[in-house]
mmCIF file of C-alpha atoms in Angstrom:
data_model
loop_
_atom_site.group_PDB
_atom_site.id
_atom_site.type_symbol
_atom_site.label_atom_id
_atom_site.label_comp_id
_atom_site.label_asym_id
_atom_site.label_seq_id
_atom_site.Cartn_x
_atom_site.Cartn_y
_atom_site.Cartn_z
ATOM 1 C CA MET A 1 43.225 11.225 40.443
ATOM 2 C CA LYS A 2 41.073 14.301 40.894
ATOM 3 C CA THR A 3 37.911 14.761 38.866
ATOM 4 C CA PRO A 4 37.639 17.803 36.559
ATOM 5 C CA ILE A 5 36.494 21.184 37.866
ATOM 6 C CA VAL A 6 32.977 22.456 37.196
ATOM 7 C CA LEU A 7 31.846 26.066 37.696
ATOM 8 C CA THR A 8 28.443 26.360 39.314
ATOM 9 C CA LEU A 9 25.953 28.943 40.514
ATOM 10 C CA ASP A 10 23.209 29.236 43.111
ATOM 11 C CA ALA A 11 20.781 31.544 41.309
ATOM 12 C CA GLY A 12 18.370 33.292 43.643
ATOM 13 C CA GLY A 13 16.086 36.157 42.818
ATOM 14 C CA THR A 14 18.061 38.434 45.135
ATOM 15 C CA ASN A 15 21.637 37.172 44.898
ATOM 16 C CA PHE A 16 23.853 35.036 42.676
ATOM 17 C CA VAL A 17 26.401 32.841 44.476
ATOM 18 C CA PHE A 18 29.196 31.517 42.231
ATOM 19 C CA SER A 19 31.649 28.720 43.051
ATOM 20 C CA ALA A 20 33.691 25.836 41.637
ATOM 21 C CA ILE A 21 33.405 22.158 42.555
ATOM 22 C CA GLN A 22 35.955 19.354 42.349
ATOM 23 C CA ASP A 23 35.611 15.924 43.982
ATOM 24 C CA GLU A 24 32.382 16.964 45.726
ATOM 25 C CA ASP A 25 34.120 19.939 47.410
ATOM 26 C CA PHE A 26 33.914 23.687 46.852
ATOM 27 C CA ILE A 27 37.476 24.661 45.954
ATOM 28 C CA THR A 28 37.234 28.464 45.685
ATOM 29 C CA GLN A 29 35.927 31.299 47.751
ATOM 30 C CA LYS A 30 32.270 31.804 46.861
ATOM 31 C CA VAL A 31 31.482 34.995 44.987
ATOM 32 C CA THR A 32 28.171 36.652 45.868
ATOM 33 C CA LEU A 33 26.691 39.370 43.677
ATOM 34 C CA PRO A 34 23.252 41.013 43.592
ATOM 35 C CA ALA A 35 21.136 39.477 40.835
ATOM 36 C CA LEU A 36 19.732 42.794 39.559
ATOM 37 C CA ALA A 37 17.028 40.657 37.969
ATOM 38 C CA HIS A 38 14.811 43.623 37.077
ATOM 39 C CA ASP A 39 17.164 44.674 34.258
ATOM 40 C CA LEU A 40 18.313 42.086 31.688
ATOM 41 C CA ASN A 41 21.574 43.832 30.728
ATOM 42 C CA LEU A 42 22.601 44.366 34.333
ATOM 43 C CA CYS A 43 21.656 40.795 35.255
ATOM 44 C CA ILE A 44 23.629 39.226 32.373
ATOM 45 C CA ASN A 45 26.659 41.348 33.251
ATOM 46 C CA GLN A 46 26.467 40.103 36.854
ATOM 47 C CA LEU A 47 26.438 36.497 35.621
ATOM 48 C CA LEU A 48 29.501 37.096 33.447
ATOM 49 C CA LEU A 49 31.326 38.962 36.220
ATOM 50 C CA GLY A 50 30.594 36.244 38.777
ATOM 51 C CA PHE A 51 31.949 33.374 36.686
ATOM 52 C CA GLU A 52 34.979 35.456 35.691
ATOM 53 C CA SER A 53 35.704 36.133 39.386
ATOM 54 C CA VAL A 54 35.696 32.399 40.147
ATOM 55 C CA LEU A 55 37.869 31.597 37.118
ATOM 56 C CA LYS A 56 40.528 33.997 38.406
ATOM 57 C CA GLN A 57 40.831 31.865 41.559
ATOM 58 C CA LEU A 58 41.558 28.640 39.647
ATOM 59 C CA ARG A 59 44.953 27.262 38.618
ATOM 60 C CA GLU A 60 43.506 24.886 36.047
ATOM 61 C CA LYS A 61 40.756 25.305 33.498
ATOM 62 C CA PRO A 62 37.290 23.955 34.343
ATOM 63 C CA VAL A 63 35.589 21.561 31.933
ATOM 64 C CA ALA A 64 32.073 23.001 32.125
ATOM 65 C CA ILE A 65 29.628 25.438 33.668
ATOM 66 C CA SER A 66 26.586 23.785 35.255
ATOM 67 C CA PHE A 67 23.914 25.319 37.440
ATOM 68 C CA SER A 68 20.241 25.604 38.221
ATOM 69 C CA PHE A 69 17.851 28.402 37.358
ATOM 70 C CA PRO A 70 14.451 28.777 39.032
ATOM 71 C CA GLY A 71 11.264 28.663 37.031
ATOM 72 C CA PRO A 72 10.126 27.400 33.635
ATOM 73 C CA ALA A 73 12.598 27.045 30.793
ATOM 74 C CA ASP A 74 13.716 25.047 27.791
ATOM 75 C CA TYR A 75 16.563 23.562 29.798
ATOM 76 C CA PRO A 76 18.148 21.293 27.148
ATOM 77 C CA ASN A 77 18.627 24.368 24.933
ATOM 78 C CA GLY A 78 19.428 26.652 27.863
ATOM 79 C CA ILE A 79 16.673 29.161 27.137
ATOM 80 C CA ILE A 80 15.145 30.774 30.219
ATOM 81 C CA GLY A 81 11.712 32.347 29.855
ATOM 82 C CA GLY A 82 8.091 32.340 30.862
ATOM 83 C CA PHE A 83 6.480 33.253 34.171
ATOM 84 C CA LEU A 84 9.446 34.077 36.420
ATOM 85 C CA PRO A 85 8.345 36.147 39.432
ATOM 86 C CA ASN A 86 11.932 36.641 40.615
ATOM 87 C CA PHE A 87 13.385 37.298 37.143
ATOM 88 C CA PRO A 88 10.924 39.597 35.350
ATOM 89 C CA SER A 89 13.501 40.627 32.735
ATOM 90 C CA PHE A 90 13.759 37.001 31.521
ATOM 91 C CA ARG A 91 10.070 36.484 30.752
ATOM 92 C CA GLU A 92 10.352 37.018 27.003
ATOM 93 C CA GLY A 93 13.073 34.364 26.747
ATOM 94 C CA VAL A 94 16.872 34.568 27.164
ATOM 95 C CA ALA A 95 19.325 32.202 25.428
ATOM 96 C CA LEU A 96 21.484 32.007 28.547
ATOM 97 C CA LYS A 97 23.377 28.836 27.580
ATOM 98 C CA ARG A 98 24.563 30.359 24.295
ATOM 99 C CA ILE A 99 25.518 33.643 25.978
ATOM 100 C CA LEU A 100 27.749 31.865 28.482
ATOM 101 C CA GLU A 101 29.233 29.442 25.943
ATOM 102 C CA ASN A 102 30.133 32.329 23.652
ATOM 103 C CA ARG A 103 31.909 34.165 26.464
ATOM 104 C CA PHE A 104 33.699 31.323 28.268
ATOM 105 C CA LYS A 105 34.182 28.745 25.473
ATOM 106 C CA LEU A 106 32.962 25.987 27.804
ATOM 107 C CA PRO A 107 29.980 23.638 27.578
ATOM 108 C CA VAL A 108 27.103 24.980 29.669
ATOM 109 C CA PHE A 109 24.376 22.918 31.345
ATOM 110 C CA ILE A 110 21.302 24.529 32.919
ATOM 111 C CA ASN A 111 18.601 22.638 34.818
ATOM 112 C CA ASN A 112 15.735 23.221 37.200
ATOM 113 C CA ASP A 113 16.854 23.717 40.811
ATOM 114 C CA ALA A 114 14.618 20.980 42.259
ATOM 115 C CA ASP A 115 15.807 18.558 39.561
ATOM 116 C CA LEU A 116 19.451 19.164 40.446
ATOM 117 C CA PHE A 117 18.665 18.994 44.171
ATOM 118 C CA THR A 118 17.176 15.538 43.636
ATOM 119 C CA TYR A 119 20.083 14.474 41.435
ATOM 120 C CA GLY A 120 22.592 15.621 44.055
ATOM 121 C CA GLU A 121 20.737 13.732 46.789
ATOM 122 C CA ALA A 122 20.494 10.601 44.624
ATOM 123 C CA THR A 123 24.203 10.585 43.775
ATOM 124 C CA HIS A 124 25.929 12.186 46.782
ATOM 125 C CA GLY A 125 23.276 12.506 49.479
ATOM 126 C CA ARG A 126 20.533 10.614 51.217
ATOM 127 C CA LEU A 127 19.978 7.812 48.693
ATOM 128 C CA PRO A 128 23.504 6.342 48.939
ATOM 129 C CA GLU A 129 23.497 7.004 52.696
ATOM 130 C CA ILE A 130 20.233 5.091 53.148
ATOM 131 C CA ASN A 131 21.425 2.175 51.028
ATOM 132 C CA LYS A 132 24.659 2.041 53.046
ATOM 133 C CA GLN A 133 22.674 1.971 56.311
ATOM 134 C CA LEU A 134 20.439 -0.795 54.981
ATOM 135 C CA LYS A 135 23.463 -2.892 54.056
ATOM 136 C CA GLN A 136 25.047 -2.347 57.476
ATOM 137 C CA LEU A 137 21.825 -3.548 59.117
ATOM 138 C CA GLY A 138 21.842 -6.711 57.047
ATOM 139 C CA SER A 139 19.038 -5.747 54.675
ATOM 140 C CA THR A 140 19.161 -7.072 51.120
ATOM 141 C CA LYS A 141 16.977 -4.207 49.893
ATOM 142 C CA THR A 142 18.506 -1.507 47.685
ATOM 143 C CA TYR A 143 16.686 1.623 46.509
ATOM 144 C CA HIS A 144 17.260 3.079 43.047
ATOM 145 C CA ASN A 145 14.579 5.773 42.757
ATOM 146 C CA MET A 146 14.294 9.125 44.500
ATOM 147 C CA LEU A 147 11.647 11.842 44.574
ATOM 148 C CA GLY A 148 12.994 15.225 45.662
ATOM 149 C CA TYR A 149 11.094 18.234 46.990
ATOM 150 C CA THR A 150 12.276 21.731 47.849
ATOM 151 C CA PHE A 151 10.318 23.744 50.411
ATOM 152 C CA GLY A 152 10.998 27.440 50.043
ATOM 153 C CA THR A 153 9.667 30.254 47.889
ATOM 154 C CA GLY A 154 7.741 27.576 46.014
ATOM 155 C CA PHE A 155 7.126 23.833 45.871
ATOM 156 C CA GLY A 156 9.822 22.293 43.678
ATOM 157 C CA PHE A 157 9.950 18.694 42.487
ATOM 158 C CA GLY A 158 12.293 16.345 40.651
ATOM 159 C CA PHE A 159 12.875 12.628 40.339
ATOM 160 C CA VAL A 160 15.739 10.272 39.588
ATOM 161 C CA SER A 161 15.421 6.639 38.503
ATOM 162 C CA ASN A 162 18.404 4.273 38.379
ATOM 163 C CA GLY A 163 20.798 7.219 38.339
ATOM 164 C CA HIS A 164 18.952 8.982 35.520
ATOM 165 C CA LEU A 165 17.496 12.458 36.020
ATOM 166 C CA HIS A 166 14.095 12.691 34.346
ATOM 167 C CA ILE A 167 13.367 16.133 32.919
ATOM 168 C CA GLY A 168 10.534 15.173 30.566
ATOM 169 C CA ASP A 169 10.014 16.043 26.922
ATOM 170 C CA ASN A 170 9.263 19.685 27.768
ATOM 171 C CA SER A 171 11.560 20.201 30.786
ATOM 172 C CA CYS A 172 8.394 20.368 32.855
ATOM 173 C CA VAL A 173 8.228 17.632 35.501
ATOM 174 C CA GLU A 174 6.243 19.404 38.251
ATOM 175 C CA THR A 175 3.809 18.801 41.110
ATOM 176 C CA PHE A 176 3.340 22.399 42.302
ATOM 177 C CA CYS A 177 0.316 22.649 40.003
ATOM 178 C CA LEU A 178 -1.555 19.640 41.431
ATOM 179 C CA ARG A 179 -4.873 20.497 43.067
ATOM 180 C CA HIS A 180 -4.784 21.947 46.570
ATOM 181 C CA LYS A 181 -6.392 19.435 48.900
ATOM 182 C CA THR A 182 -8.653 21.856 50.776
ATOM 183 C CA MET A 183 -8.757 25.094 48.731
ATOM 184 C CA GLN A 184 -11.037 24.526 45.751
ATOM 185 C CA GLY A 185 -9.626 25.745 42.470
ATOM 186 C CA GLN A 186 -6.156 26.444 43.915
ATOM 187 C CA ILE A 187 -2.849 24.772 43.110
ATOM 188 C CA ALA A 188 -0.880 22.889 45.762
ATOM 189 C CA GLU A 189 1.803 25.595 45.854
ATOM 190 C CA SER A 190 -0.834 27.990 47.229
ATOM 191 C CA GLY A 191 -0.446 26.029 50.461
ATOM 192 C CA VAL A 192 3.183 24.897 50.146
ATOM 193 C CA SER A 193 5.301 28.021 50.008
ATOM 194 C CA ALA A 194 6.881 30.602 52.265
ATOM 195 C CA ARG A 195 3.999 32.990 51.588
ATOM 196 C CA ALA A 196 1.457 30.315 52.525
ATOM 197 C CA ILE A 197 2.906 29.888 56.022
ATOM 198 C CA VAL A 198 2.682 33.616 56.724
ATOM 199 C CA ARG A 199 -0.779 33.928 55.147
ATOM 200 C CA VAL A 200 -2.255 31.046 57.151
ATOM 201 C CA TYR A 201 -0.708 32.299 60.389
ATOM 202 C CA ASN A 202 -2.164 35.775 59.848
ATOM 203 C CA GLU A 203 -5.588 34.311 59.025
ATOM 204 C CA LEU A 204 -5.668 32.016 62.062
ATOM 205 C CA SER A 205 -4.336 34.599 64.530
ATOM 206 C CA HIS A 206 -6.405 37.464 63.059
ATOM 207 C CA ALA A 207 -3.190 39.390 62.518
ATOM 208 C CA ASN A 208 -2.140 41.396 59.488
ATOM 209 C CA ASN A 209 1.633 41.418 59.755
ATOM 210 C CA THR A 210 2.880 41.334 56.171
ATOM 211 C CA LEU A 211 6.486 41.657 57.355
ATOM 212 C CA LEU A 212 6.512 38.196 58.938
ATOM 213 C CA THR A 213 8.724 35.482 57.489
ATOM 214 C CA PRO A 214 8.457 31.690 57.908
ATOM 215 C CA LYS A 215 11.392 31.989 60.351
ATOM 216 C CA ASP A 216 9.326 34.427 62.434
ATOM 217 C CA VAL A 217 6.384 32.025 62.433
ATOM 218 C CA PHE A 218 8.718 29.210 63.503
ATOM 219 C CA ASP A 219 10.095 31.350 66.334
ATOM 220 C CA ILE A 220 6.521 32.063 67.452
ATOM 221 C CA ALA A 221 5.772 28.332 67.411
ATOM 222 C CA GLU A 222 8.887 27.717 69.514
ATOM 223 C CA GLY A 223 7.905 30.416 72.001
ATOM 224 C CA ASN A 224 10.944 32.521 71.119
ATOM 225 C CA LYS A 225 8.921 35.404 69.690
ATOM 226 C CA PRO A 226 5.629 36.966 70.787
ATOM 227 C CA GLY A 227 2.554 35.689 68.971
ATOM 228 C CA ASP A 228 0.056 32.830 68.977
ATOM 229 C CA ALA A 229 2.098 29.619 69.167
ATOM 230 C CA SER A 230 -0.849 27.331 68.451
ATOM 231 C CA CYS A 231 -1.676 29.254 65.246
ATOM 232 C CA ALA A 232 1.966 29.141 64.209
ATOM 233 C CA LYS A 233 2.102 25.367 64.667
ATOM 234 C CA GLU A 234 -1.188 24.974 62.792
ATOM 235 C CA SER A 235 0.161 26.968 59.837
ATOM 236 C CA PHE A 236 3.011 24.468 59.503
ATOM 237 C CA ARG A 237 0.611 21.546 59.948
ATOM 238 C CA GLN A 238 -1.572 22.811 57.090
ATOM 239 C CA PHE A 239 1.565 23.281 54.987
ATOM 240 C CA GLY A 240 2.452 19.625 55.695
ATOM 241 C CA GLU A 241 -1.055 18.396 54.921
ATOM 242 C CA THR A 242 -1.096 20.063 51.507
ATOM 243 C CA ALA A 243 2.454 18.944 50.713
ATOM 244 C CA GLY A 244 1.735 15.407 51.896
ATOM 245 C CA ASP A 245 -1.309 15.159 49.641
ATOM 246 C CA ALA A 246 0.774 16.105 46.580
ATOM 247 C CA ILE A 247 3.694 13.882 47.622
ATOM 248 C CA ALA A 248 1.312 10.933 48.049
ATOM 249 C CA THR A 249 0.160 11.382 44.461
ATOM 250 C CA ALA A 250 3.741 11.448 43.151
ATOM 251 C CA ALA A 251 4.814 8.487 45.310
ATOM 252 C CA SER A 252 1.914 6.482 43.907
ATOM 253 C CA LEU A 253 3.336 7.038 40.421
ATOM 254 C CA ILE A 254 7.058 6.896 41.220
ATOM 255 C CA ASP A 255 7.968 4.209 43.746
ATOM 256 C CA GLY A 256 11.023 5.466 45.643
ATOM 257 C CA ILE A 257 12.557 7.319 48.577
ATOM 258 C CA VAL A 258 11.317 10.885 49.178
ATOM 259 C CA VAL A 259 13.889 13.514 50.177
ATOM 260 C CA ILE A 260 12.967 17.067 51.199
ATOM 261 C CA GLY A 261 15.220 20.123 51.321
ATOM 262 C CA GLY A 262 14.991 23.892 51.592
ATOM 263 C CA GLY A 263 14.989 26.406 54.415
ATOM 264 C CA ILE A 264 11.483 25.572 55.624
ATOM 265 C CA THR A 265 12.632 22.063 56.624
ATOM 266 C CA ALA A 266 13.971 23.746 59.768
ATOM 267 C CA ALA A 267 10.341 23.447 60.940
ATOM 268 C CA SER A 268 10.130 19.762 59.964
ATOM 269 C CA LYS A 269 8.988 18.701 63.440
ATOM 270 C CA TYR A 270 5.760 20.629 62.820
ATOM 271 C CA ILE A 271 5.474 19.644 59.132
ATOM 272 C CA MET A 272 6.530 16.004 58.916
ATOM 273 C CA PRO A 273 3.717 14.462 61.012
ATOM 274 C CA ALA A 274 1.120 15.905 58.630
ATOM 275 C CA ILE A 275 3.057 14.709 55.568
ATOM 276 C CA LEU A 276 3.260 11.182 56.964
ATOM 277 C CA LYS A 277 -0.411 11.213 57.961
ATOM 278 C CA GLU A 278 -1.431 12.092 54.387
ATOM 279 C CA MET A 279 0.830 9.477 52.848
ATOM 280 C CA ARG A 280 -0.408 6.837 55.289
ATOM 281 C CA GLY A 281 -4.066 7.755 54.784
ATOM 282 C CA THR A 282 -6.791 5.837 53.013
ATOM 283 C CA LEU A 283 -9.388 6.474 50.311
ATOM 284 C CA LYS A 284 -12.660 4.679 49.527
ATOM 285 C CA THR A 285 -13.636 2.621 46.523
ATOM 286 C CA ILE A 286 -17.106 3.015 45.018
ATOM 287 C CA ASP A 287 -18.115 0.001 47.120
ATOM 288 C CA GLY A 288 -16.946 1.646 50.334
ATOM 289 C CA GLU A 289 -13.792 -0.418 50.707
ATOM 290 C CA SER A 290 -10.768 1.329 52.219
ATOM 291 C CA VAL A 291 -7.664 1.495 50.023
ATOM 292 C CA ARG A 292 -4.275 2.885 51.000
ATOM 293 C CA ARG A 293 -3.494 6.274 49.503
ATOM 294 C CA VAL A 294 0.062 5.035 48.913
ATOM 295 C CA GLN A 295 0.302 1.301 48.394
ATOM 296 C CA MET A 296 3.606 1.017 50.267
ATOM 297 C CA ASP A 297 4.227 1.303 54.004
ATOM 298 C CA VAL A 298 5.677 4.787 54.575
ATOM 299 C CA TYR A 299 8.449 5.324 57.159
ATOM 300 C CA ASP A 300 10.063 8.386 58.692
ATOM 301 C CA LEU A 301 13.699 7.610 57.905
ATOM 302 C CA ASP A 302 15.007 10.285 60.284
ATOM 303 C CA ASN A 303 13.413 8.449 63.203
ATOM 304 C CA GLU A 304 15.838 5.758 64.387
ATOM 305 C CA GLU A 305 13.118 3.393 65.568
ATOM 306 C CA GLU A 306 11.216 3.699 62.298
ATOM 307 C CA PHE A 307 14.401 3.211 60.276
ATOM 308 C CA GLN A 308 15.045 -0.051 62.113
ATOM 309 C CA LYS A 309 11.562 -1.248 61.131
ATOM 310 C CA PHE A 310 12.114 -0.011 57.571
ATOM 311 C CA ALA A 311 15.332 -2.036 57.353
ATOM 312 C CA CYS A 312 13.862 -5.169 58.934
ATOM 313 C CA SER A 313 13.511 -8.077 56.520
ATOM 314 C CA HIS A 314 10.117 -9.795 56.360
ATOM 315 C CA ASN A 315 11.339 -12.653 54.166
ATOM 316 C CA ILE A 316 9.354 -15.855 54.105
ATOM 317 C CA LYS A 317 10.226 -19.129 52.384
ATOM 318 C CA LEU A 318 7.924 -19.590 49.409
ATOM 319 C CA LYS A 319 7.689 -23.095 47.983
ATOM 320 C CA VAL A 320 8.012 -23.318 44.226
ATOM 321 C CA TRP A 321 5.060 -25.321 42.933
ATOM 322 C CA GLY A 322 5.954 -28.712 41.496
ATOM 323 C CA SER A 323 9.426 -28.827 43.055
ATOM 324 C CA ASP A 324 11.288 -29.073 46.350
ATOM 325 C CA GLU A 325 12.721 -25.611 45.781
ATOM 326 C CA TYR A 326 12.048 -22.597 48.026
ATOM 327 C CA VAL A 327 12.606 -18.908 47.252
ATOM 328 C CA ASP A 328 12.800 -15.918 49.580
ATOM 329 C CA TYR A 329 9.853 -13.547 49.387
ATOM 330 C CA ASP A 330 9.365 -10.257 51.234
ATOM 331 C CA PRO A 331 5.693 -9.298 50.873
ATOM 332 C CA ILE A 332 6.032 -5.904 52.608
ATOM 333 C CA LYS A 333 6.358 -2.985 50.177
ATOM 334 C CA ARG A 334 7.936 0.052 51.806
ATOM 335 C CA ILE A 335 9.325 3.514 51.092
ATOM 336 C CA GLY A 336 10.496 6.343 53.334
ATOM 337 C CA VAL A 337 10.631 10.101 53.732
ATOM 338 C CA THR A 338 13.767 11.930 54.854
ATOM 339 C CA ILE A 339 15.176 15.448 55.237
ATOM 340 C CA SER A 340 18.332 16.386 53.309
ATOM 341 C CA ARG A 341 21.501 16.462 55.376
ATOM 342 C CA ASN A 342 23.562 18.289 52.762
ATOM 343 C CA GLY A 343 21.079 21.140 52.533
ATOM 344 C CA ALA A 344 19.409 22.198 49.307
ATOM 345 C CA ALA A 345 22.120 24.615 48.094
ATOM 346 C CA LYS A 346 24.938 22.070 48.404
ATOM 347 C CA SER A 347 22.929 19.243 46.839
ATOM 348 C CA ILE A 348 21.951 21.480 43.917
ATOM 349 C CA SER A 349 25.621 22.297 43.292
ATOM 350 C CA LEU A 350 26.701 18.653 43.639
ATOM 351 C CA GLY A 351 23.918 17.645 41.290
ATOM 352 C CA ALA A 352 24.960 20.300 38.783
ATOM 353 C CA ALA A 353 28.580 19.137 38.781
ATOM 354 C CA LYS A 354 27.632 15.468 38.459
ATOM 355 C CA TYR A 355 25.196 16.238 35.647
ATOM 356 C CA ALA A 356 27.854 18.090 33.663
ATOM 357 C CA LEU A 357 30.492 15.383 34.098
ATOM 358 C CA ASN A 358 28.033 12.697 33.048
ATOM 359 C CA HIS A 359 27.076 14.588 29.880
ATOM 360 C CA LEU A 360 30.499 15.667 28.626
#
């Protein structure tokens, strides 16, 4: 029996991409329209037109509309507002949920994009894949928590625990605003964003090419475009160092698997070593004793050799005092970091559909 249909949307500052999901698959042709985010009336009309265009492709009625919207919002009430660089016309507050429910007579669910990315990865992505691999390798360990990060225009974050998406009391679970490790007085996102990669490359190479993109910097690092390859690689390393510092803080609070998505993960070979180095680093106590930054061993789960070590059981037989009984005990605490295989856009849509079905 097929699951119900959910309409969804990938809301970017430039374009809106509308679709419908059923049984984890996109079942219509995607509809792409310019966002026209500078003008509220034009933007709302594009949203209505896009969903109407998808509805016309369906033979049965969907049960909900569910999607992500970038930036701050009162998500439970579906009100988008606040500092939205890509949606300036929404800054005063827009009751988007009510607008769509009034038009389409369907329940509407709106969430943060990084939250839905994490939810999609926890339900239909890397978390179940990792647990399946662990079982196949004979491990008795099962993971229930996931921290998700999106690397793109900004530094998005979400987390899921035991299948539950945590959005907080104010719809404001974020790590972008943690302190930047090396830039005093700056937030972490100042070093973990598309703009940061270009800025650092220009600073290191003494260039002033404002037209560069992270893809250009990656091509320079790969030797496929003229420029300073060492500076390009260093810009990604610094990106990874800053991200890794913030991720280490979150992983110290939320014990679980870390999944990363977004277009910038294409340069993961230059970013991941710095992330792992930060997470595996140490700090000092007041007495000079070294303490792990993250209390668990941290593994690169996309490295086959490291995954084998991650899955390896370290069980010992622990004698129960006062009896002849023994219990199994694995003293090694461990988590891992992995790159999304679905891609951020797909996981966001899968997360949106799952969220709606779970809340109907």
